[in-house]
């Protein structure tokens, strides 16, 4: 697949959250503020790119029988390294995201991509695919967080928008609000998709 | 599966056996991963510990600002996680307790400062899982400052030695009060 095709695939047509419905747990859990969303998105994208690269490079030497085990090991290793680095150099973000950083390891996206895409493709294509899937994930996370933070907290990136008088819609910060926002986004995506490909 | 079996049989027949037994490849990959993890851990451990200690120190300063050194005090009870003596230079000003209480949504970790008269000097919430916007209001000084000056056993909403709970967050408020009471009794037991 050409780079532009991979870009469109990762960001839109096979967007991991809206289209493939992967990574919903962390997507809903950390999307209560834009800052958290960007931090989480960058971490996931970084791990995804490296995980795909390694999966692609290890295609030949690794026999089919142990491919899954190798993917799990590599992914868990990468995520643990990412977690340690975050705790050392970005402690506030690490404290905000909490347990959802180590949980990236079981983020379905990684698994689906390493298994379905990277195993049969050359390294560069795998890296690009990881990058754009990660960016697609980050984009949706940011969209959901922006809505939830503005409506549920009256702020965006911590900056108060409406002054003290705004009574926030607290439900937006709770799981129900996350599902609602995501549901509307998915509906909009489906509608847009159908208009372009009737 | 059957197709794969045929392909594997054909490959084996063509003498394309795997060069190295899969187990050894797996062991090699695990070994590399473990070594890398050990290295990253080694280089970040000191910094992570430093960050944790600085957080704890800042929290203790917040509840007893007059002090600048906190040294652990041997404590064998089970009411608080740890007790520290708060000193300014060599002068003992009071004590600070690291307490964990059961809140509405999980554990609440807090730091409580107690002066030499057994009165609360300050309370700081370090971590919690209370409901955002509702129970989380107990982390604000609006509520926490109600404990300052209290001693003995603090009650919530009723009783002589009481503080008022945050409206709509009685359970979270009671949890913080329980933590403060644990700290007060632990310091009192030091004698």
mmCIF file of C-alpha atoms in Angstrom:
data_model
loop_
_atom_site.group_PDB
_atom_site.id
_atom_site.type_symbol
_atom_site.label_atom_id
_atom_site.label_comp_id
_atom_site.label_asym_id
_atom_site.label_seq_id
_atom_site.Cartn_x
_atom_site.Cartn_y
_atom_site.Cartn_z
ATOM 1 C CA UNK A 1 0.000 0.000 0.000
ATOM 2 C CA UNK A 2 1.289 3.471 -0.812
ATOM 3 C CA UNK A 3 2.051 5.901 2.037
ATOM 4 C CA UNK A 4 -0.941 8.101 1.248
ATOM 5 C CA UNK A 5 -3.175 5.067 1.287
ATOM 6 C CA UNK A 6 -1.775 4.019 4.653
ATOM 7 C CA UNK A 7 -2.373 7.532 5.976
ATOM 8 C CA UNK A 8 -5.996 7.586 4.911
ATOM 9 C CA UNK A 9 -6.465 4.048 6.191
ATOM 10 C CA UNK A 10 -5.081 4.744 9.630
ATOM 11 C CA UNK A 11 -6.724 8.089 10.183
ATOM 12 C CA UNK A 12 -10.112 7.574 8.572
ATOM 13 C CA UNK A 13 -11.294 4.462 6.794
ATOM 14 C CA UNK A 14 -9.939 2.062 9.384
ATOM 15 C CA UNK A 15 -9.710 4.443 12.308
ATOM 16 C CA UNK A 16 -8.973 2.157 15.265
ATOM 17 C CA UNK A 17 -11.602 3.663 17.567
ATOM 18 C CA UNK A 18 -14.430 4.800 15.292
ATOM 19 C CA UNK A 19 -14.260 2.087 12.668
ATOM 20 C CA UNK A 20 -12.562 -0.878 14.251
ATOM 21 C CA UNK A 21 -13.928 -0.241 17.752
ATOM 22 C CA UNK A 22 -10.562 -1.052 19.290
ATOM 23 C CA UNK A 23 -8.947 0.564 22.321
ATOM 24 C CA UNK A 24 -12.275 1.717 23.747
ATOM 25 C CA UNK A 25 -11.337 1.167 27.385
ATOM 26 C CA UNK A 26 -8.399 3.555 27.550
ATOM 27 C CA UNK A 27 -10.114 5.871 25.062
ATOM 28 C CA UNK A 28 -13.046 6.392 27.419
ATOM 29 C CA UNK A 29 -11.064 6.279 30.648
ATOM 30 C CA UNK A 30 -8.490 8.981 29.931
ATOM 31 C CA UNK A 31 -10.514 11.258 27.691
ATOM 32 C CA UNK A 32 -11.680 13.570 30.472
ATOM 33 C CA UNK A 33 -9.174 16.263 29.678
ATOM 34 C CA UNK A 34 -7.403 17.315 26.507
ATOM 35 C CA UNK A 35 -3.997 17.224 28.175
ATOM 36 C CA UNK A 36 -4.468 13.599 29.201
ATOM 37 C CA UNK A 37 -5.676 12.699 25.723
ATOM 38 C CA UNK A 38 -2.615 14.146 23.992
ATOM 39 C CA UNK A 39 -0.256 12.496 26.479
ATOM 40 C CA UNK A 40 -1.937 9.116 26.127
ATOM 41 C CA UNK A 41 -2.091 9.431 22.346
ATOM 42 C CA UNK A 42 1.614 10.152 22.058
ATOM 43 C CA UNK A 43 2.475 7.197 24.314
ATOM 44 C CA UNK A 44 0.259 4.807 22.338
ATOM 45 C CA UNK A 45 1.579 6.047 18.981
ATOM 46 C CA UNK A 46 5.194 5.669 20.093
ATOM 47 C CA UNK A 47 4.647 2.120 21.318
ATOM 48 C CA UNK A 48 2.577 1.263 18.230
ATOM 49 C CA UNK A 49 5.291 2.454 15.823
ATOM 50 C CA UNK A 50 8.044 0.521 17.620
ATOM 51 C CA UNK A 51 5.863 -2.535 18.098
ATOM 52 C CA UNK A 52 4.976 -2.641 14.392
ATOM 53 C CA UNK A 53 8.591 -2.071 13.383
ATOM 54 C CA UNK A 54 9.794 -4.946 15.541
ATOM 55 C CA UNK A 55 6.961 -7.211 14.395
ATOM 56 C CA UNK A 56 7.931 -6.536 10.788
ATOM 57 C CA UNK A 57 11.662 -7.006 11.378
ATOM 58 C CA UNK A 58 11.066 -10.249 13.267
ATOM 59 C CA UNK A 59 8.907 -11.790 10.537
ATOM 60 C CA UNK A 60 11.603 -13.992 9.062
ATOM 61 C CA UNK A 61 13.477 -15.196 12.143
ATOM 62 C CA UNK A 62 10.366 -15.931 14.185
ATOM 63 C CA UNK A 63 8.462 -19.144 13.399
ATOM 64 C CA UNK A 64 4.660 -19.033 13.181
ATOM 65 C CA UNK A 65 4.190 -21.146 16.283
ATOM 66 C CA UNK A 66 5.615 -18.562 18.671
ATOM 67 C CA UNK A 67 4.659 -15.400 16.809
ATOM 68 C CA UNK A 68 1.938 -14.407 19.298
ATOM 69 C CA UNK A 69 4.171 -15.057 22.301
ATOM 70 C CA UNK A 70 6.907 -12.926 20.782
ATOM 71 C CA UNK A 71 4.458 -10.102 20.076
ATOM 72 C CA UNK A 72 3.199 -10.159 23.647
ATOM 73 C CA UNK A 73 6.720 -10.140 25.055
ATOM 74 C CA UNK A 74 7.920 -7.321 22.828
ATOM 75 C CA UNK A 75 4.810 -5.200 23.396
ATOM 76 C CA UNK A 76 4.862 -5.676 27.178
ATOM 77 C CA UNK A 77 8.559 -4.810 27.223
ATOM 78 C CA UNK A 78 8.038 -1.648 25.175
ATOM 79 C CA UNK A 79 5.135 -0.499 27.329
ATOM 80 C CA UNK A 80 7.041 -1.106 30.568
ATOM 81 C CA UNK A 81 9.926 0.955 29.212
ATOM 82 C CA UNK A 82 7.480 3.690 28.205
ATOM 83 C CA UNK A 83 5.895 3.599 31.669
ATOM 84 C CA UNK A 84 9.270 3.896 33.431
ATOM 85 C CA UNK A 85 10.320 6.779 31.188
ATOM 86 C CA UNK A 86 7.022 8.569 31.787
ATOM 87 C CA UNK A 87 7.255 8.156 35.539
ATOM 88 C CA UNK A 88 10.795 9.536 35.473
ATOM 89 C CA UNK A 89 10.382 12.430 33.027
ATOM 90 C CA UNK A 90 6.665 13.243 32.903
ATOM 91 C CA UNK A 91 5.509 12.474 36.456
ATOM 92 C CA UNK A 92 2.389 14.631 36.403
ATOM 93 C CA UNK A 93 1.082 13.055 33.204
ATOM 94 C CA UNK A 94 1.987 9.619 34.516
ATOM 95 C CA UNK A 95 0.028 10.284 37.703
ATOM 96 C CA UNK A 96 -2.982 11.509 35.680
ATOM 97 C CA UNK A 97 -3.050 8.521 33.363
ATOM 98 C CA UNK A 98 -2.283 6.126 36.188
ATOM 99 C CA UNK A 99 -2.920 2.494 35.454
ATOM 100 C CA UNK A 100 -3.861 3.165 31.822
ATOM 101 C CA UNK A 101 -0.226 3.486 30.785
ATOM 102 C CA UNK A 102 0.652 -0.132 31.609
ATOM 103 C CA UNK A 103 -2.702 -1.106 30.115
ATOM 104 C CA UNK A 104 -1.516 0.065 26.710
ATOM 105 C CA UNK A 105 0.113 -3.342 26.597
ATOM 106 C CA UNK A 106 -3.202 -5.037 26.160
ATOM 107 C CA UNK A 107 -4.588 -2.365 23.989
ATOM 108 C CA UNK A 108 -6.180 -4.320 21.230
ATOM 109 C CA UNK A 109 -4.916 -1.981 18.587
ATOM 110 C CA UNK A 110 -1.375 -3.135 19.074
ATOM 111 C CA UNK A 111 -2.323 -6.706 18.822
ATOM 112 C CA UNK A 112 -4.539 -6.303 15.840
ATOM 113 C CA UNK A 113 -1.920 -4.310 13.969
ATOM 114 C CA UNK A 114 1.045 -6.506 14.772
ATOM 115 C CA UNK A 115 -0.890 -9.600 13.907
ATOM 116 C CA UNK A 116 -2.830 -8.478 10.891
ATOM 117 C CA UNK A 117 -0.631 -5.902 9.233
ATOM 118 C CA UNK A 118 2.993 -5.888 10.277
ATOM 119 C CA UNK A 119 3.571 -9.592 9.935
ATOM 120 C CA UNK A 120 3.171 -9.553 6.190
ATOM 121 C CA UNK A 121 4.636 -6.169 5.300
ATOM 122 C CA UNK A 122 8.014 -4.480 5.003
ATOM 123 C CA UNK A 123 9.343 -2.368 7.897
ATOM 124 C CA UNK A 124 8.675 1.088 6.457
ATOM 125 C CA UNK A 125 5.045 0.352 5.641
ATOM 126 C CA UNK A 126 4.600 -1.113 9.122
ATOM 127 C CA UNK A 127 6.064 1.965 10.775
ATOM 128 C CA UNK A 128 3.819 4.263 8.742
ATOM 129 C CA UNK A 129 0.787 2.143 9.541
ATOM 130 C CA UNK A 130 1.612 2.265 13.249
ATOM 131 C CA UNK A 131 2.130 6.020 13.060
ATOM 132 C CA UNK A 132 -1.176 6.748 11.356
ATOM 133 C CA UNK A 133 -3.206 4.282 13.417
ATOM 134 C CA UNK A 134 -1.729 5.960 16.488
ATOM 135 C CA UNK A 135 -2.552 9.413 15.159
ATOM 136 C CA UNK A 136 -6.061 8.266 14.325
ATOM 137 C CA UNK A 137 -6.447 7.022 17.896
ATOM 138 C CA UNK A 138 -5.036 10.293 19.247
ATOM 139 C CA UNK A 139 -7.334 12.363 17.059
ATOM 140 C CA UNK A 140 -10.482 10.660 18.305
ATOM 141 C CA UNK A 141 -9.219 10.827 21.880
ATOM 142 C CA UNK A 142 -8.691 14.573 21.537
ATOM 143 C CA UNK A 143 -12.118 15.109 20.004
ATOM 144 C CA UNK A 144 -13.853 13.193 22.792
ATOM 145 C CA UNK A 145 -11.765 14.859 25.519
ATOM 146 C CA UNK A 146 -12.402 18.327 24.179
ATOM 147 C CA UNK A 147 -16.163 17.789 24.326
ATOM 148 C CA UNK A 148 -16.042 16.161 27.748
ATOM 149 C CA UNK A 149 -13.714 18.745 29.226
ATOM 150 C CA UNK A 150 -15.621 21.743 27.885
ATOM 151 C CA UNK A 151 -19.046 20.457 28.896
ATOM 152 C CA UNK A 152 -18.041 18.611 32.041
ATOM 153 C CA UNK A 153 -15.495 21.010 33.501
ATOM 154 C CA UNK A 154 -15.900 24.320 31.727
ATOM 155 C CA UNK A 155 -12.223 24.309 30.773
ATOM 156 C CA UNK A 156 -10.064 23.396 27.797
ATOM 157 C CA UNK A 157 -6.453 22.343 28.453
ATOM 158 C CA UNK A 158 -7.008 23.554 32.003
ATOM 159 C CA UNK A 159 -7.987 27.047 30.903
ATOM 160 C CA UNK A 160 -11.354 28.138 32.223
ATOM 161 C CA UNK A 161 -13.707 29.148 29.431
ATOM 162 C CA UNK A 162 -16.842 30.412 31.093
ATOM 163 C CA UNK A 163 -15.591 31.889 34.321
ATOM 164 C CA UNK A 164 -16.835 30.795 37.727
ATOM 165 C CA UNK A 165 -20.535 30.900 36.942
ATOM 166 C CA UNK A 166 -20.731 27.827 34.714
ATOM 167 C CA UNK A 167 -22.289 24.799 36.448
ATOM 168 C CA UNK A 168 -20.556 21.887 34.740
ATOM 169 C CA UNK A 169 -22.471 18.897 33.354
ATOM 170 C CA UNK A 170 -20.670 16.421 35.576
ATOM 171 C CA UNK A 171 -22.088 13.406 33.784
ATOM 172 C CA UNK A 172 -19.733 14.212 30.919
ATOM 173 C CA UNK A 173 -16.764 13.370 33.130
ATOM 174 C CA UNK A 174 -18.211 10.015 34.083
ATOM 175 C CA UNK A 175 -18.238 6.875 31.914
ATOM 176 C CA UNK A 176 -21.782 7.580 30.706
ATOM 177 C CA UNK A 177 -20.641 10.877 29.213
ATOM 178 C CA UNK A 178 -17.775 9.146 27.491
ATOM 179 C CA UNK A 179 -20.049 6.594 25.865
ATOM 180 C CA UNK A 180 -22.482 9.295 24.777
ATOM 181 C CA UNK A 181 -19.782 11.428 23.176
ATOM 182 C CA UNK A 182 -18.176 8.484 21.454
ATOM 183 C CA UNK A 183 -21.539 7.228 20.242
ATOM 184 C CA UNK A 184 -22.336 10.546 18.607
ATOM 185 C CA UNK A 185 -18.894 10.679 17.002
ATOM 186 C CA UNK A 186 -19.325 7.181 15.615
ATOM 187 C CA UNK A 187 -22.750 8.048 14.255
ATOM 188 C CA UNK A 188 -21.315 11.139 12.572
ATOM 189 C CA UNK A 189 -18.491 9.069 11.084
ATOM 190 C CA UNK A 190 -20.908 6.463 9.738
ATOM 191 C CA UNK A 191 -23.102 9.174 8.247
ATOM 192 C CA UNK A 192 -20.139 10.870 6.587
ATOM 193 C CA UNK A 193 -18.973 7.530 5.279
ATOM 194 C CA UNK A 194 -22.318 6.743 3.741
ATOM 195 C CA UNK A 195 -22.601 10.116 2.044
ATOM 196 C CA UNK A 196 -19.275 9.572 0.296
ATOM 197 C CA UNK A 197 -19.858 5.959 -0.667
ATOM 198 C CA UNK A 198 -23.623 5.560 -1.245
ATOM 199 C CA UNK B 1 -5.432 -25.768 9.682
ATOM 200 C CA UNK B 2 -5.414 -28.670 7.282
ATOM 201 C CA UNK B 3 -4.033 -26.478 4.493
ATOM 202 C CA UNK B 4 -1.248 -25.283 6.760
ATOM 203 C CA UNK B 5 -0.443 -28.832 7.675
ATOM 204 C CA UNK B 6 -0.058 -29.730 3.994
ATOM 205 C CA UNK B 7 2.157 -26.690 3.416
ATOM 206 C CA UNK B 8 4.314 -27.541 6.406
ATOM 207 C CA UNK B 9 4.595 -31.123 5.277
ATOM 208 C CA UNK B 10 5.599 -29.983 1.818
ATOM 209 C CA UNK B 11 8.152 -27.553 3.265
ATOM 210 C CA UNK B 12 9.625 -30.227 5.475
ATOM 211 C CA UNK B 13 9.745 -32.544 2.530
ATOM 212 C CA UNK B 14 11.776 -29.928 0.666
ATOM 213 C CA UNK B 15 14.231 -30.013 3.595
ATOM 214 C CA UNK B 16 13.274 -26.522 4.863
ATOM 215 C CA UNK B 17 13.421 -27.390 8.558
ATOM 216 C CA UNK B 18 13.482 -24.404 10.975
ATOM 217 C CA UNK B 19 17.120 -23.548 11.552
ATOM 218 C CA UNK B 20 16.767 -23.068 15.304
ATOM 219 C CA UNK B 21 14.177 -24.677 17.565
ATOM 220 C CA UNK B 22 11.400 -22.077 18.260
ATOM 221 C CA UNK B 23 11.950 -22.316 22.022
ATOM 222 C CA UNK B 24 15.478 -20.964 21.707
ATOM 223 C CA UNK B 25 14.320 -18.041 19.577
ATOM 224 C CA UNK B 26 11.695 -17.233 22.218
ATOM 225 C CA UNK B 27 14.269 -17.474 24.990
ATOM 226 C CA UNK B 28 16.609 -15.193 23.059
ATOM 227 C CA UNK B 29 13.916 -12.576 22.523
ATOM 228 C CA UNK B 30 12.835 -12.734 26.162
ATOM 229 C CA UNK B 31 16.469 -12.392 27.249
ATOM 230 C CA UNK B 32 16.981 -9.280 25.121
ATOM 231 C CA UNK B 33 13.737 -7.764 26.418
ATOM 232 C CA UNK B 34 14.648 -8.461 30.039
ATOM 233 C CA UNK B 35 18.122 -6.974 29.628
ATOM 234 C CA UNK B 36 16.701 -3.837 28.022
ATOM 235 C CA UNK B 37 14.125 -3.499 30.812
ATOM 236 C CA UNK B 38 16.811 -3.935 33.448
ATOM 237 C CA UNK B 39 18.885 -1.194 31.829
ATOM 238 C CA UNK B 40 16.013 1.296 31.573
ATOM 239 C CA UNK B 41 14.979 0.526 35.142
ATOM 240 C CA UNK B 42 18.534 1.041 36.353
ATOM 241 C CA UNK B 43 18.783 4.439 34.724
ATOM 242 C CA UNK B 44 15.366 5.699 35.819
ATOM 243 C CA UNK B 45 14.999 4.180 39.294
ATOM 244 C CA UNK B 46 16.863 6.927 41.121
ATOM 245 C CA UNK B 47 14.926 9.679 39.406
ATOM 246 C CA UNK B 48 11.551 8.035 40.011
ATOM 247 C CA UNK B 49 12.342 7.567 43.680
ATOM 248 C CA UNK B 50 13.458 11.197 43.892
ATOM 249 C CA UNK B 51 10.173 12.365 42.402
ATOM 250 C CA UNK B 52 8.210 10.259 44.876
ATOM 251 C CA UNK B 53 10.165 11.630 47.809
ATOM 252 C CA UNK B 54 9.797 15.209 46.616
ATOM 253 C CA UNK B 55 6.037 14.758 46.302
ATOM 254 C CA UNK B 56 5.859 13.394 49.846
ATOM 255 C CA UNK B 57 8.049 16.234 51.126
ATOM 256 C CA UNK B 58 5.927 18.916 49.465
ATOM 257 C CA UNK B 59 2.805 17.397 50.934
ATOM 258 C CA UNK B 60 4.319 17.433 54.421
ATOM 259 C CA UNK B 61 5.437 21.036 53.996
ATOM 260 C CA UNK B 62 1.896 21.944 53.007
ATOM 261 C CA UNK B 63 0.444 20.639 56.286
ATOM 262 C CA UNK B 64 3.186 21.956 58.582
ATOM 263 C CA UNK B 65 4.829 24.892 56.766
ATOM 264 C CA UNK B 66 7.005 25.973 59.668
ATOM 265 C CA UNK B 67 9.080 22.818 59.474
ATOM 266 C CA UNK B 68 11.796 22.032 56.971
ATOM 267 C CA UNK B 69 13.014 18.577 57.980
ATOM 268 C CA UNK B 70 10.904 15.484 58.505
ATOM 269 C CA UNK B 71 12.460 12.414 60.047
ATOM 270 C CA UNK B 72 10.668 9.074 60.358
ATOM 271 C CA UNK B 73 9.533 8.073 63.824
ATOM 272 C CA UNK B 74 9.403 4.375 64.738
ATOM 273 C CA UNK B 75 5.731 3.437 64.817
ATOM 274 C CA UNK B 76 4.350 -0.025 65.423
ATOM 275 C CA UNK B 77 0.617 0.640 65.341
ATOM 276 C CA UNK B 78 -1.672 0.052 62.396
ATOM 277 C CA UNK B 79 -3.669 3.269 62.281
ATOM 278 C CA UNK B 80 -1.383 5.203 59.966
ATOM 279 C CA UNK B 81 1.107 4.265 57.251
ATOM 280 C CA UNK B 82 4.001 6.266 58.683
ATOM 281 C CA UNK B 83 4.810 8.917 61.253
ATOM 282 C CA UNK B 84 7.390 11.655 60.959
ATOM 283 C CA UNK B 85 8.773 14.185 63.384
ATOM 284 C CA UNK B 86 8.604 17.698 61.925
ATOM 285 C CA UNK B 87 11.639 19.795 62.767
ATOM 286 C CA UNK B 88 12.809 23.297 62.067
ATOM 287 C CA UNK B 89 16.521 22.799 62.427
ATOM 288 C CA UNK B 90 16.736 20.745 65.606
ATOM 289 C CA UNK B 91 13.556 22.036 67.194
ATOM 290 C CA UNK B 92 10.604 19.634 67.142
ATOM 291 C CA UNK B 93 7.492 21.470 65.995
ATOM 292 C CA UNK B 94 5.056 18.597 65.733
ATOM 293 C CA UNK B 95 4.374 15.440 63.778
ATOM 294 C CA UNK B 96 3.185 14.502 60.321
ATOM 295 C CA UNK B 97 1.296 11.310 59.540
ATOM 296 C CA UNK B 98 0.832 9.575 56.202
ATOM 297 C CA UNK B 99 -2.627 8.029 56.409
ATOM 298 C CA UNK B 100 -4.756 5.903 54.115
ATOM 299 C CA UNK B 101 -8.533 5.947 54.547
ATOM 300 C CA UNK B 102 -11.330 4.119 52.751
ATOM 301 C CA UNK B 103 -13.254 6.634 50.678
ATOM 302 C CA UNK B 104 -16.325 6.321 48.522
ATOM 303 C CA UNK B 105 -14.475 5.279 45.387
ATOM 304 C CA UNK B 106 -11.382 3.673 46.881
ATOM 305 C CA UNK B 107 -8.445 4.554 49.049
ATOM 306 C CA UNK B 108 -7.684 8.136 49.980
ATOM 307 C CA UNK B 109 -4.034 8.852 50.764
ATOM 308 C CA UNK B 110 -3.480 11.926 52.864
ATOM 309 C CA UNK B 111 -0.938 13.750 54.957
ATOM 310 C CA UNK B 112 -1.982 15.174 58.334
ATOM 311 C CA UNK B 113 0.066 17.611 60.396
ATOM 312 C CA UNK B 114 -0.340 17.662 64.183
ATOM 313 C CA UNK B 115 1.342 20.173 66.475
ATOM 314 C CA UNK B 116 2.783 19.485 69.936
ATOM 315 C CA UNK B 117 -0.581 20.248 71.560
ATOM 316 C CA UNK B 118 -2.264 17.486 69.594
ATOM 317 C CA UNK B 119 -4.058 19.893 67.259
ATOM 318 C CA UNK B 120 -4.301 19.532 63.496
ATOM 319 C CA UNK B 121 -2.131 22.001 61.599
ATOM 320 C CA UNK B 122 -3.173 20.982 58.114
ATOM 321 C CA UNK B 123 -4.472 18.196 55.874
ATOM 322 C CA UNK B 124 -3.376 17.436 52.319
ATOM 323 C CA UNK B 125 -4.922 14.846 50.010
ATOM 324 C CA UNK B 126 -2.224 13.030 48.039
ATOM 325 C CA UNK B 127 -4.347 10.674 45.977
ATOM 326 C CA UNK B 128 -7.955 9.541 45.765
ATOM 327 C CA UNK B 129 -10.591 7.996 43.520
ATOM 328 C CA UNK B 130 -13.617 9.966 44.622
ATOM 329 C CA UNK B 131 -16.287 10.997 42.139
ATOM 330 C CA UNK B 132 -15.060 13.951 40.103
ATOM 331 C CA UNK B 133 -16.961 17.137 40.874
ATOM 332 C CA UNK B 134 -18.747 15.608 43.859
ATOM 333 C CA UNK B 135 -16.500 13.701 46.272
ATOM 334 C CA UNK B 136 -13.418 15.325 44.802
ATOM 335 C CA UNK B 137 -14.456 18.529 46.548
ATOM 336 C CA UNK B 138 -12.927 17.104 49.724
ATOM 337 C CA UNK B 139 -9.483 17.733 48.253
ATOM 338 C CA UNK B 140 -9.978 21.483 48.380
ATOM 339 C CA UNK B 141 -8.775 23.743 51.163
ATOM 340 C CA UNK B 142 -12.346 24.995 51.597
ATOM 341 C CA UNK B 143 -13.094 21.658 53.236
ATOM 342 C CA UNK B 144 -9.672 20.604 54.529
ATOM 343 C CA UNK B 145 -9.151 23.847 56.441
ATOM 344 C CA UNK B 146 -12.126 22.897 58.630
ATOM 345 C CA UNK B 147 -9.876 20.377 60.365
ATOM 346 C CA UNK B 148 -7.254 22.900 61.392
ATOM 347 C CA UNK B 149 -7.137 23.359 65.161
ATOM 348 C CA UNK B 150 -9.154 20.196 65.843
ATOM 349 C CA UNK B 151 -7.948 17.585 68.303
ATOM 350 C CA UNK B 152 -9.154 14.383 69.914
ATOM 351 C CA UNK B 153 -11.853 12.734 67.798
ATOM 352 C CA UNK B 154 -13.520 14.715 65.051
ATOM 353 C CA UNK B 155 -17.098 13.930 64.042
ATOM 354 C CA UNK B 156 -18.962 14.885 60.905
ATOM 355 C CA UNK B 157 -22.168 16.962 60.865
ATOM 356 C CA UNK B 158 -23.176 16.058 64.435
ATOM 357 C CA UNK B 159 -21.558 16.154 67.851
ATOM 358 C CA UNK B 160 -19.536 18.679 69.809
ATOM 359 C CA UNK B 161 -16.167 18.333 68.082
ATOM 360 C CA UNK B 162 -17.457 18.378 64.528
ATOM 361 C CA UNK B 163 -16.815 19.621 61.055
ATOM 362 C CA UNK B 164 -19.420 20.090 58.370
ATOM 363 C CA UNK B 165 -19.291 17.690 55.466
ATOM 364 C CA UNK B 166 -19.222 18.827 51.853
ATOM 365 C CA UNK B 167 -22.812 18.944 50.618
ATOM 366 C CA UNK B 168 -23.568 15.771 48.706
ATOM 367 C CA UNK B 169 -20.251 14.172 49.631
ATOM 368 C CA UNK B 170 -20.856 12.965 53.161
ATOM 369 C CA UNK B 171 -19.104 9.628 52.704
ATOM 370 C CA UNK B 172 -15.981 11.205 51.243
ATOM 371 C CA UNK B 173 -15.980 13.791 54.027
ATOM 372 C CA UNK B 174 -16.333 11.089 56.662
ATOM 373 C CA UNK B 175 -13.449 9.189 55.111
ATOM 374 C CA UNK B 176 -11.155 12.191 55.399
ATOM 375 C CA UNK B 177 -12.302 12.703 59.001
ATOM 376 C CA UNK B 178 -11.511 9.065 59.768
ATOM 377 C CA UNK B 179 -8.016 9.593 58.391
ATOM 378 C CA UNK B 180 -7.521 12.703 60.479
ATOM 379 C CA UNK B 181 -8.715 10.883 63.604
ATOM 380 C CA UNK B 182 -6.306 8.030 62.921
ATOM 381 C CA UNK B 183 -3.456 10.512 62.648
ATOM 382 C CA UNK B 184 -4.463 12.281 65.858
ATOM 383 C CA UNK B 185 -4.644 9.041 67.819
ATOM 384 C CA UNK B 186 -1.365 7.766 66.395
ATOM 385 C CA UNK B 187 0.442 10.950 67.407
ATOM 386 C CA UNK B 188 -1.220 10.857 70.834
ATOM 387 C CA UNK B 189 0.028 7.301 71.332
ATOM 388 C CA UNK B 190 3.585 8.528 70.967
ATOM 389 C CA UNK B 191 3.265 10.019 74.407
#
